[in-house]
mmCIF file of C-alpha atoms in Angstrom:
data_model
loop_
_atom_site.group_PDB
_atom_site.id
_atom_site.type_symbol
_atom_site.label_atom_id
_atom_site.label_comp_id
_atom_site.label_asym_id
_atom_site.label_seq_id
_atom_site.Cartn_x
_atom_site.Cartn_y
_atom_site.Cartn_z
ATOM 1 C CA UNK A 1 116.525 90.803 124.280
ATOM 2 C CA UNK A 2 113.217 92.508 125.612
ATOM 3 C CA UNK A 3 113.254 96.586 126.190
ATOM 4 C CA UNK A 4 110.724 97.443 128.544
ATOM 5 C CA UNK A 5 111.652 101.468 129.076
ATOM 6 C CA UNK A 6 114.703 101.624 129.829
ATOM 7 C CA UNK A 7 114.977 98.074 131.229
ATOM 8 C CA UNK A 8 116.966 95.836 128.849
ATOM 9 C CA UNK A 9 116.515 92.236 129.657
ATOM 10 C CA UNK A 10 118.139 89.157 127.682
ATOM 11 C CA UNK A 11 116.495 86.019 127.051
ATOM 12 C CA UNK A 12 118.698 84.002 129.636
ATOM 13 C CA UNK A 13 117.603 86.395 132.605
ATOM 14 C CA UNK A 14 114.115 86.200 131.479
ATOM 15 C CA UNK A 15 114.890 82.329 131.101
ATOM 16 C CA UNK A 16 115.677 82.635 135.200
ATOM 17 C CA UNK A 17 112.758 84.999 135.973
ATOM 18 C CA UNK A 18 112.888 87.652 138.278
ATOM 19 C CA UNK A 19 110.701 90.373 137.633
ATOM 20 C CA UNK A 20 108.729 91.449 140.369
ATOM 21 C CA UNK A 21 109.280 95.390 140.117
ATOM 22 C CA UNK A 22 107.159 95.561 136.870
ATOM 23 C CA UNK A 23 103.334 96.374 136.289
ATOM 24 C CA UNK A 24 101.567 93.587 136.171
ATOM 25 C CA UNK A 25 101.018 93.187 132.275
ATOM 26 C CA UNK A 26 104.406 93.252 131.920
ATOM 27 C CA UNK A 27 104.532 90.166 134.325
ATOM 28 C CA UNK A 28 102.193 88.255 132.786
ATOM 29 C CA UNK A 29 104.130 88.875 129.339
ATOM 30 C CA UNK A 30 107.686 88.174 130.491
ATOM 31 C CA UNK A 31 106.195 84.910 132.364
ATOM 32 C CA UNK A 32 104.810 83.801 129.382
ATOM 33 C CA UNK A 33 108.819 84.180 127.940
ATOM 34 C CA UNK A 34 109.255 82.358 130.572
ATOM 35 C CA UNK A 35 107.459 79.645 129.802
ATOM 36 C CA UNK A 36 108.801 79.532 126.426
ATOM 37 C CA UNK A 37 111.849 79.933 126.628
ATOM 38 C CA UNK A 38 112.056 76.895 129.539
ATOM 39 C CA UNK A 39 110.892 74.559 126.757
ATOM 40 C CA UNK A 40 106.941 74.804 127.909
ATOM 41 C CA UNK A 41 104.956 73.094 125.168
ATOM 42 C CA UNK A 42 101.370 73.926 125.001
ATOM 43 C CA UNK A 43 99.384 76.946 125.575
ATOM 44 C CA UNK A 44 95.558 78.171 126.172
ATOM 45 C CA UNK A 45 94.224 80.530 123.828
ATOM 46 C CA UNK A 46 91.339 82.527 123.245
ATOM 47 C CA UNK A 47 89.485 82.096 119.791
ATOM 48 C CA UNK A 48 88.390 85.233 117.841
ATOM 49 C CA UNK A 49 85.100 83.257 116.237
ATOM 50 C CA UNK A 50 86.540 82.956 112.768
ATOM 51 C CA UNK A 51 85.822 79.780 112.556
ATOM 52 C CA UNK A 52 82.758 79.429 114.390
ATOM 53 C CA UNK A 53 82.060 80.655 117.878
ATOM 54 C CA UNK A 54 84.628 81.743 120.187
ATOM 55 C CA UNK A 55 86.236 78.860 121.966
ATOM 56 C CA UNK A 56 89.410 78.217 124.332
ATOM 57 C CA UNK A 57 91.920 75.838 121.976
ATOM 58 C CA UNK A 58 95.737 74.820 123.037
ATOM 59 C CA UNK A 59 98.429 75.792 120.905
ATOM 60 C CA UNK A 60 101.186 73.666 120.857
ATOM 61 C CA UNK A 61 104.937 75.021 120.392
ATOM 62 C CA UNK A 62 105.930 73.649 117.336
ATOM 63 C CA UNK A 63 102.853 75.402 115.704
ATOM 64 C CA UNK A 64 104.169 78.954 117.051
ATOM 65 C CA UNK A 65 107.299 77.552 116.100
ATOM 66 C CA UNK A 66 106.244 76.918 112.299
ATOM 67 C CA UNK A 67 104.234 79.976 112.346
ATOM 68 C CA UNK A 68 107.530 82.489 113.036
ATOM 69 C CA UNK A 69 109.608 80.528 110.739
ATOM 70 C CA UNK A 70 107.563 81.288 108.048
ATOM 71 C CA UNK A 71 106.838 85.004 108.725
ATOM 72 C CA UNK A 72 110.810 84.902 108.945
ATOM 73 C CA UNK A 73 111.242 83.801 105.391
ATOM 74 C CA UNK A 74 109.069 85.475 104.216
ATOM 75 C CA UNK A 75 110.459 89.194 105.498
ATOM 76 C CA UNK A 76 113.399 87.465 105.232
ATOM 77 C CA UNK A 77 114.499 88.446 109.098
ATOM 78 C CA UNK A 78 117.954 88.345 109.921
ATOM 79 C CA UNK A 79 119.528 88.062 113.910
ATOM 80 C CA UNK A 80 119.099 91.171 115.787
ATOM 81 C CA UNK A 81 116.569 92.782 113.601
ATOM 82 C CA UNK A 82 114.930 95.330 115.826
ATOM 83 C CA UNK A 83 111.082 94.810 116.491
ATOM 84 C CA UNK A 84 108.307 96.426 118.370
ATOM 85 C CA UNK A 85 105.285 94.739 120.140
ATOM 86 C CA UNK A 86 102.770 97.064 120.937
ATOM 87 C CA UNK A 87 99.511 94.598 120.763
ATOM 88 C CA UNK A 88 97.632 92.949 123.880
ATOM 89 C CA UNK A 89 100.136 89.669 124.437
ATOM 90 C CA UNK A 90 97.154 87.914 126.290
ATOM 91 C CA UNK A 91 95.944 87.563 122.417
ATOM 92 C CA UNK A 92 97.811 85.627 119.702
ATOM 93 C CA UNK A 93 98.861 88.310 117.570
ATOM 94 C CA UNK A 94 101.031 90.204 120.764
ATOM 95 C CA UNK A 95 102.205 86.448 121.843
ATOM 96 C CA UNK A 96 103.447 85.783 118.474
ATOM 97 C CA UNK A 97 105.126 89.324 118.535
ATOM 98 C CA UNK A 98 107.442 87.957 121.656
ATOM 99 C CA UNK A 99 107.645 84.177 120.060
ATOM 100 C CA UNK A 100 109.465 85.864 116.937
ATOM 101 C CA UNK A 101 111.637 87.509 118.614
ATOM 102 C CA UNK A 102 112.825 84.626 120.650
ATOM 103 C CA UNK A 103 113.228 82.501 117.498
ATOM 104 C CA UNK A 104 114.772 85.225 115.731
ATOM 105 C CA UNK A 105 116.656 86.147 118.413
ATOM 106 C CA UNK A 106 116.140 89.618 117.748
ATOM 107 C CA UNK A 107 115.323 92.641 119.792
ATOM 108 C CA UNK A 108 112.014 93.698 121.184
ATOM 109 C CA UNK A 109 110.657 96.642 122.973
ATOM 110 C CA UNK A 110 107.833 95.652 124.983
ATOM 111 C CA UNK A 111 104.876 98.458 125.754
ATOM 112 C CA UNK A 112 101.341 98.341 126.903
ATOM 113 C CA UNK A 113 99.069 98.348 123.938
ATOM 114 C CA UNK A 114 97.656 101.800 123.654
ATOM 115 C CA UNK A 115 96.234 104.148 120.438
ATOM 116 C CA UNK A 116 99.284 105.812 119.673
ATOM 117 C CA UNK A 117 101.902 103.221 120.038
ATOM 118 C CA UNK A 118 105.073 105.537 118.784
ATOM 119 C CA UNK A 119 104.315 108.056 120.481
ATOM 120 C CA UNK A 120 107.002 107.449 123.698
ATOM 121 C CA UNK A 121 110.077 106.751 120.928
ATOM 122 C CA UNK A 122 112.765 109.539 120.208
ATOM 123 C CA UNK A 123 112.422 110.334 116.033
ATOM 124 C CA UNK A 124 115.384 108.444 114.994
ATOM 125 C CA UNK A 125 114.079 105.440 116.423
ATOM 126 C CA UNK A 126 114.326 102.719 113.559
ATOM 127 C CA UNK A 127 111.930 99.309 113.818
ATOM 128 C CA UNK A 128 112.698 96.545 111.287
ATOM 129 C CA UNK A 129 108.726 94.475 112.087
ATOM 130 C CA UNK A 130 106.489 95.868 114.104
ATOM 131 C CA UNK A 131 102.295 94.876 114.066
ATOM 132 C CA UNK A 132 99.284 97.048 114.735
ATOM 133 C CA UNK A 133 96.192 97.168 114.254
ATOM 134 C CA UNK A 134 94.062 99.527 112.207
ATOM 135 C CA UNK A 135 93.032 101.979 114.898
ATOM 136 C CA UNK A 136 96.621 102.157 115.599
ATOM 137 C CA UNK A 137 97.845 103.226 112.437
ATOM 138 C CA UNK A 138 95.129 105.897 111.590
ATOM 139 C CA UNK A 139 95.650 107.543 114.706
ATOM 140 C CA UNK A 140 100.023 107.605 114.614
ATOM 141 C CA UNK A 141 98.832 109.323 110.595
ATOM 142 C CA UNK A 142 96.901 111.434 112.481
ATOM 143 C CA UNK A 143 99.543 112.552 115.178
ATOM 144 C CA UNK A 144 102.153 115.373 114.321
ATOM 145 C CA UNK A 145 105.064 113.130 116.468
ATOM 146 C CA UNK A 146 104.011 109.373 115.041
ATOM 147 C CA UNK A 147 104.134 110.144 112.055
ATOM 148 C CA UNK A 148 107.710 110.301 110.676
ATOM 149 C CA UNK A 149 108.297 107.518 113.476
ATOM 150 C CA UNK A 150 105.958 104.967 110.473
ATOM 151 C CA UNK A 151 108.557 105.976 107.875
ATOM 152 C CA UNK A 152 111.018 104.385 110.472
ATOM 153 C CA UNK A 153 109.442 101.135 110.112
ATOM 154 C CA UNK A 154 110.883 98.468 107.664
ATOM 155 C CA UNK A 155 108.219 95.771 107.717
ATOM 156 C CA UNK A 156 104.674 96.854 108.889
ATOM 157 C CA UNK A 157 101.717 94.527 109.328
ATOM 158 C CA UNK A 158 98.380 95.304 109.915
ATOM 159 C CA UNK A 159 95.977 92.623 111.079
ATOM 160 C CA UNK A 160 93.126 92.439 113.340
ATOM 161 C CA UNK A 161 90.551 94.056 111.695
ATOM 162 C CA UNK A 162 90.020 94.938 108.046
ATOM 163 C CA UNK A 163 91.045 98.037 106.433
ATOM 164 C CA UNK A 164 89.250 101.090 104.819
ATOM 165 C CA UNK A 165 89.546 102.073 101.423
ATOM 166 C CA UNK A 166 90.809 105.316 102.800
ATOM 167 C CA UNK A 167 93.550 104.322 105.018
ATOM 168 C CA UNK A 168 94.706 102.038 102.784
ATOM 169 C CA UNK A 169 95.315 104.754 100.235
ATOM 170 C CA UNK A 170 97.211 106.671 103.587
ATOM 171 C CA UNK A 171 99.051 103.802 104.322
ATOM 172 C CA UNK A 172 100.420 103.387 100.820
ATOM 173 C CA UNK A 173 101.829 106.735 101.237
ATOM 174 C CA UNK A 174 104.749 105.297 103.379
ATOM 175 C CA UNK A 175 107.949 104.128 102.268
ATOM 176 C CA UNK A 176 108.020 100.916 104.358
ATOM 177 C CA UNK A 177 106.950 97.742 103.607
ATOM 178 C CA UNK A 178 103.221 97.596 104.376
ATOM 179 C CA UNK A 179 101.134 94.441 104.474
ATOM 180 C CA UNK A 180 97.127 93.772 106.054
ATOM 181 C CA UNK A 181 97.630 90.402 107.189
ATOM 182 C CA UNK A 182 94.516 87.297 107.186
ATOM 183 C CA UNK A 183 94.622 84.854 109.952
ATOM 184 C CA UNK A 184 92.887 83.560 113.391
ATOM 185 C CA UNK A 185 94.336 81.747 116.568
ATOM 186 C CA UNK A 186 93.462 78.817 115.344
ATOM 187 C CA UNK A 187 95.964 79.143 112.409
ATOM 188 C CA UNK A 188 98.444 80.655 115.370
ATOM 189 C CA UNK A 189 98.231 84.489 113.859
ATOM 190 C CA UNK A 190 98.633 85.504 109.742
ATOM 191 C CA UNK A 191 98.973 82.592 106.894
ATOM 192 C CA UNK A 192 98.385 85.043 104.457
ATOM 193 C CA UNK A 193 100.062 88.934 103.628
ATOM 194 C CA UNK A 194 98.669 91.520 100.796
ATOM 195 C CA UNK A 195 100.737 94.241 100.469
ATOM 196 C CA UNK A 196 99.056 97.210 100.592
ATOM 197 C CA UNK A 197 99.155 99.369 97.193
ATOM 198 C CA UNK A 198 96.185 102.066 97.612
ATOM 199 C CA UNK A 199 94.447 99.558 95.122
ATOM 200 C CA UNK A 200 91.567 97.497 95.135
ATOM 201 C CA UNK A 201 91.032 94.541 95.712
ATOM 202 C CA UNK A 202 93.874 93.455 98.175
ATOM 203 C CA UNK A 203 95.620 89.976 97.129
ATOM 204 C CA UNK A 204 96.716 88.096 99.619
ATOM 205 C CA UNK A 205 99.857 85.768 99.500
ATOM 206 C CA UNK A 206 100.206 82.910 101.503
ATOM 207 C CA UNK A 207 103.251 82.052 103.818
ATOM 208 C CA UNK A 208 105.885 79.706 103.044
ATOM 209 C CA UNK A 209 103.932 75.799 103.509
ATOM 210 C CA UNK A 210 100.611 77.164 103.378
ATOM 211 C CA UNK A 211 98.195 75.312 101.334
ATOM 212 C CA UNK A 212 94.442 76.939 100.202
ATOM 213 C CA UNK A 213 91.554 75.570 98.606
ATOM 214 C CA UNK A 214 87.651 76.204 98.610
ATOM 215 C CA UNK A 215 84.544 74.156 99.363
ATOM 216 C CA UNK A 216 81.596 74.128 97.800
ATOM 217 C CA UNK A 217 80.151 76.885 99.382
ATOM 218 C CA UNK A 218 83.209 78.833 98.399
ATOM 219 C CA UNK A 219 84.635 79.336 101.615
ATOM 220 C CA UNK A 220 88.271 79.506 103.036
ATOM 221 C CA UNK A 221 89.837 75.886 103.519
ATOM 222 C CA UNK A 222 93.366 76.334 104.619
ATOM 223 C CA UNK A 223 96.324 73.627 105.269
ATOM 224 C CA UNK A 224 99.493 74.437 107.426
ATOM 225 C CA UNK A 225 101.892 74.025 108.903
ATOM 226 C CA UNK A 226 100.647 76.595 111.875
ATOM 227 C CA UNK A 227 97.915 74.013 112.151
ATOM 228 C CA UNK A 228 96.947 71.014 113.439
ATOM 229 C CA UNK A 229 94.505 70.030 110.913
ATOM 230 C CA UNK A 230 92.870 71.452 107.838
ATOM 231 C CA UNK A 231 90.759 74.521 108.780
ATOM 232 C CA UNK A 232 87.651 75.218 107.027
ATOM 233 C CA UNK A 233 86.678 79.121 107.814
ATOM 234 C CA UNK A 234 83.449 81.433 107.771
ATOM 235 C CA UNK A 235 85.636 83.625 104.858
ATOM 236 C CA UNK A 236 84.134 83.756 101.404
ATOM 237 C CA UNK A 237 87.335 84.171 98.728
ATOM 238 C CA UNK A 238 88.440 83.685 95.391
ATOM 239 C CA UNK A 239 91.530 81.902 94.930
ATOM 240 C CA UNK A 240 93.496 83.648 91.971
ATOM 241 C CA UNK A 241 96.480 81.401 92.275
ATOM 242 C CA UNK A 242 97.790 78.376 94.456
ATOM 243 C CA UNK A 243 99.267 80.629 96.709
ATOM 244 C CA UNK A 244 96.869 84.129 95.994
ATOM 245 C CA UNK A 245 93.391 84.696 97.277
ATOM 246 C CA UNK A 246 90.915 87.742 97.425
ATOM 247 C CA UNK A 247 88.990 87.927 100.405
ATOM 248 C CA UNK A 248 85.026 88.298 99.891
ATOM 249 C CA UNK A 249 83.615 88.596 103.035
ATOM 250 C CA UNK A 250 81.866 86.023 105.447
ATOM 251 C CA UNK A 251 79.378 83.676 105.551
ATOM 252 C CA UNK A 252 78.565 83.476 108.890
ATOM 253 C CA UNK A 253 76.808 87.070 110.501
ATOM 254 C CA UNK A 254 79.963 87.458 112.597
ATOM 255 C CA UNK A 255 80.540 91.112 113.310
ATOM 256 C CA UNK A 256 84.212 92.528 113.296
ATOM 257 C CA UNK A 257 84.425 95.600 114.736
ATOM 258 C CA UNK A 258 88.117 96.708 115.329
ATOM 259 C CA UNK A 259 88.930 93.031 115.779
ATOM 260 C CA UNK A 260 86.252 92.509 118.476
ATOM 261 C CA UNK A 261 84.245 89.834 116.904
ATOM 262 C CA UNK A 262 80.717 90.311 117.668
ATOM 263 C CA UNK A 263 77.773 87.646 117.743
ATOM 264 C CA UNK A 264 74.735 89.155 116.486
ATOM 265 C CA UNK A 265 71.993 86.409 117.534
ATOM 266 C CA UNK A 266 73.704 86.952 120.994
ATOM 267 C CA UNK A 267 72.961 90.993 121.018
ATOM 268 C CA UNK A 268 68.927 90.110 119.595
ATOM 269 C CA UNK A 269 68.535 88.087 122.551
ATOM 270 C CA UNK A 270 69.274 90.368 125.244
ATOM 271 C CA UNK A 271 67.685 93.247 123.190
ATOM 272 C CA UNK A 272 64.509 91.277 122.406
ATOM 273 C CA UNK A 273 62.329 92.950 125.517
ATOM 274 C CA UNK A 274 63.625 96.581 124.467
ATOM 275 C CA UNK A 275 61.871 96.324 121.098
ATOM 276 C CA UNK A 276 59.247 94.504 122.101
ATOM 277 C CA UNK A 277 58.834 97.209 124.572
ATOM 278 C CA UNK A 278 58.704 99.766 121.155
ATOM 279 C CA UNK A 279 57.712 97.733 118.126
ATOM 280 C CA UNK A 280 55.581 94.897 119.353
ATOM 281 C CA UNK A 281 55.856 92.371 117.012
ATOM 282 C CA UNK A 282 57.937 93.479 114.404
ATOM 283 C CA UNK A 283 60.999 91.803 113.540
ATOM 284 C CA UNK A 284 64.527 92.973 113.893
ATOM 285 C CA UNK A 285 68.200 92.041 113.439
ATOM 286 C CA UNK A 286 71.151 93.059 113.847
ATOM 287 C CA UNK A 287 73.823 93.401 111.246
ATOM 288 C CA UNK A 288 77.029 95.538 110.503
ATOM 289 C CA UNK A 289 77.326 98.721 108.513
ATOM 290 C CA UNK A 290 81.085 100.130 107.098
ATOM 291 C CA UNK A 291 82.925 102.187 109.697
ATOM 292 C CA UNK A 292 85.927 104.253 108.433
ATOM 293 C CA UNK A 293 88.273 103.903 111.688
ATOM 294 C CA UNK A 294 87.114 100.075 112.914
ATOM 295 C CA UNK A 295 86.088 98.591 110.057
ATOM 296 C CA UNK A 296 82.467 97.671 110.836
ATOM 297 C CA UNK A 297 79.900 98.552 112.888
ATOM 298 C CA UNK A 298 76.832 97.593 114.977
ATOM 299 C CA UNK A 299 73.766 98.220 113.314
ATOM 300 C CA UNK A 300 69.895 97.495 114.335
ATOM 301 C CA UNK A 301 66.872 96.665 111.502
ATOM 302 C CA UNK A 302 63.702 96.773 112.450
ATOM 303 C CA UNK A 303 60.954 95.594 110.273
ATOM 304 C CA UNK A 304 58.906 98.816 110.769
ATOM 305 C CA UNK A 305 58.287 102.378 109.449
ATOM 306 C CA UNK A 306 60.302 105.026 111.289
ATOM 307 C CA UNK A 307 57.449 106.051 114.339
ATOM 308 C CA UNK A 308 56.935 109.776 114.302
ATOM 309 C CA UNK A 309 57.961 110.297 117.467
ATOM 310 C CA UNK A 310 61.387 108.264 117.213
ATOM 311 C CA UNK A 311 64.047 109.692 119.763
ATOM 312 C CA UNK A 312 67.205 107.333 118.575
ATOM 313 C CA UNK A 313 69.561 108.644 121.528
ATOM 314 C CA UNK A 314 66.656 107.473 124.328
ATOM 315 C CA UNK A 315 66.231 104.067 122.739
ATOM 316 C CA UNK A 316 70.064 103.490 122.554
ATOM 317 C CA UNK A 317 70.419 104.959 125.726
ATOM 318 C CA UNK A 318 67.899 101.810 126.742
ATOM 319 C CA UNK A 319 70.063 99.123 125.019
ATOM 320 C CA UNK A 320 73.113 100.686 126.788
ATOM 321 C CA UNK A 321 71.150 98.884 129.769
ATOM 322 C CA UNK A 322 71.928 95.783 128.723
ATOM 323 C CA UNK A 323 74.404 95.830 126.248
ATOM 324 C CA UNK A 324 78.677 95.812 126.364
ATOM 325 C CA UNK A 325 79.732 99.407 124.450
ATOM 326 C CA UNK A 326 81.046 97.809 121.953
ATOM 327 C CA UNK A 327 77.826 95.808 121.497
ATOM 328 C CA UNK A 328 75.379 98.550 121.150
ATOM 329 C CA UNK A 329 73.677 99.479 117.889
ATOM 330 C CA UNK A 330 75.523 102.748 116.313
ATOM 331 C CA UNK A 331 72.235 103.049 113.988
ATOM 332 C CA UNK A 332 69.059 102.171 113.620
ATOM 333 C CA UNK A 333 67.634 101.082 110.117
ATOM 334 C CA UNK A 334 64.094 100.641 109.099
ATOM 335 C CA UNK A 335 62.582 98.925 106.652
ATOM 336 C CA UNK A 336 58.857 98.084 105.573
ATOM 337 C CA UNK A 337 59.256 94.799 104.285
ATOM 338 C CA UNK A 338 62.235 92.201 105.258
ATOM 339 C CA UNK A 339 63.546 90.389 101.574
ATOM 340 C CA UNK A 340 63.029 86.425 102.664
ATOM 341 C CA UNK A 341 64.596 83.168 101.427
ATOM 342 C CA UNK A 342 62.106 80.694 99.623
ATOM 343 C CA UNK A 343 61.521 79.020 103.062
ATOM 344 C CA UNK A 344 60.423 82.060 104.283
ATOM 345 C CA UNK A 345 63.409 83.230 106.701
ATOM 346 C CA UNK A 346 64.905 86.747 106.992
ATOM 347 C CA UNK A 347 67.968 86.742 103.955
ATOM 348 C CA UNK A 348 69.815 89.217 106.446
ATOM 349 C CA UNK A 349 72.074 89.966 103.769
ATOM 350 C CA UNK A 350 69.874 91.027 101.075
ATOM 351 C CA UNK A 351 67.941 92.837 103.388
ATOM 352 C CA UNK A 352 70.907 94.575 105.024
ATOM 353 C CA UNK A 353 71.963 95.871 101.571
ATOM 354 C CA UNK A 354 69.107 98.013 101.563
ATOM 355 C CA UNK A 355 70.686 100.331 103.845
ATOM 356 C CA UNK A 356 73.427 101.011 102.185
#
């Protein structure tokens, strides 16, 4: 059954579809039920850029299918077990949310993805799994009402976008069950949990059929049954165990800021004539710097000293020009001289450190 207010709709009248006096996100969710639950076996997705850049893929239904049997066993979900989706359902992790509960055949209210997802439920309401992600959590332990409604939560995981320090020591405050999840479309949501202690470094534990290993450059090579093929990923780890990993960080210069995956050589491009414009010659970067609520952030180098008349908020207010929000640099670094490799390129990540 899907709860959309105080609509209550079962699977075989979604099955039938009639829906026309709801929003349209709520159409485009329930037709995707629709689809599902009339046997529909392949779906377009979105890629995040986890494993390179971001790509449309098809997902076929036994991989979904694989994917919420496993979460299943492993929260050990029984019928009727009451859930909440409260992520975007165009993305994987919000169509997985409504694919469980079909398999499960549980119960699922259905609400528009929004910063304070518990805020609309009376204070006995009780959730047995429910996702977020982490902008969603810091804000409900930041609200007066949401609050009590996370000790209501059995099963909570947390995926999306990594986790601070700091809110994982908040989040370990709560008597449920609370796990940051590792996964990517490709792998059709999480293959791997780590429950969340307050403690450093989170483990993570694979899913039921979930195979890992590393290559050579020590990055992420997973096998599952979620997937149609092994996976090799841009995630630096250490595996700890057959089934137990800690996660590193990345290889690639991917950006993930809130779970928006940014491209940095994409950003230098349409910046280039801005600096130019400033800094002539000089070379530049960008890279990502720790943000407390979102994980990471946007952050500019420059290969310069600081210019005695530097007014940051006009020169961001430039980029704004050609740059997405989320894109633009929340700092600007600089730095004299740029560490290099042996064949003389930028080593962004040594050089990046510096700011720190």
């Amino acid at each position: 059954m899907i709860i959309i207010e105080d609509h209550q709709l079962t699977f075989e009248t979604i099955k039938k579809g009639d829906w026309s006096p709801f929003p349209p996100y709520f159409q485009e969710s329930l037709l995707f039920c629709k689809d599902w639950l009339n046997g529909k076996e392949e779906f377009k997705l979105q890629t995040s850029g986890s494993t390179g850049k971001p790509k449309t893929i098809s997902i076929k239904r036994i991989q979904m299918e694989n994917s919420a049997k496993a979460t299943g066993d492993f929260f050990k979900i029984t019928p009727d077990s009451k859930l909440l989706c409260c992520l975007n359902t165009a993305m994987i992790a919000g169509k997985m949310m409504l694919v469980r509960a079909m398999e499960w055949k549980s119960k699922i209210h259905l609400i528009e993805p929004n910063g304070l997802p518990l805020k609309s439920f009376s204070q006995n309401q009780k959730f047995d799994f429910v996702a977020m992600v982490p902008a969603q959590i810091e804000n409900c332990l930041s609200d007066i009402e949401s609050t009590p409604l996370l000790k209501n939560i059995n099963s909570l995981i947390i995926g999306g976008a990594p986790l601070s320090n700091e809110l994982q020591k908040e989040i370990a405050k709560l008597p449920c069950n609370s796990f940051q999840t590792y996964g990517m479309t490709e792998t059709v949501s999480h293959i791997a949990l780590a429950k969340i202690s307050g403690t450093a470094p989170l483990v993570y534990r694979v899913l039921p059929g979930v195979e890992i290993n590393t290559n050579e450059n020590n990055q992420l090579v997973i096998k599952a049954p979620m997937a149609l093929h092994p996976l090799t990923t841009n995630d630096i780890v250490k595996i700890i165990s057959p089934q137990e990993f800690i996660w590193k960080g990345r290889s690639d210069f991917t950006i993930n800021s809130g779970g928006i995956k940014i491209q940095p050589e994409e950003i230098e491009k349409l910046i280039s004539s801005k600096v130019i414009k400033h800094f002539n010659n000089s070379r530049y970067f960008i890279s990502s710097g720790p943000h407390s609520k979102w994980g990471e952030q946007v952050v500019l180098i420059i290969e310069s000293q600081e210019p005695s008349d530097w007014n940051a908020a006009n020169f961001k207010k430039e980029l704004r020009v050609v740059l997405e929000k989320y894109a633009c640099p929340k700092k600007v670094y600089f730095i004299e001289n740029f560490i290099e490799t042996t064949s003389g390129k930028i080593n962004r990540h040594k050089t990046a450190q510096l700011t720190q």
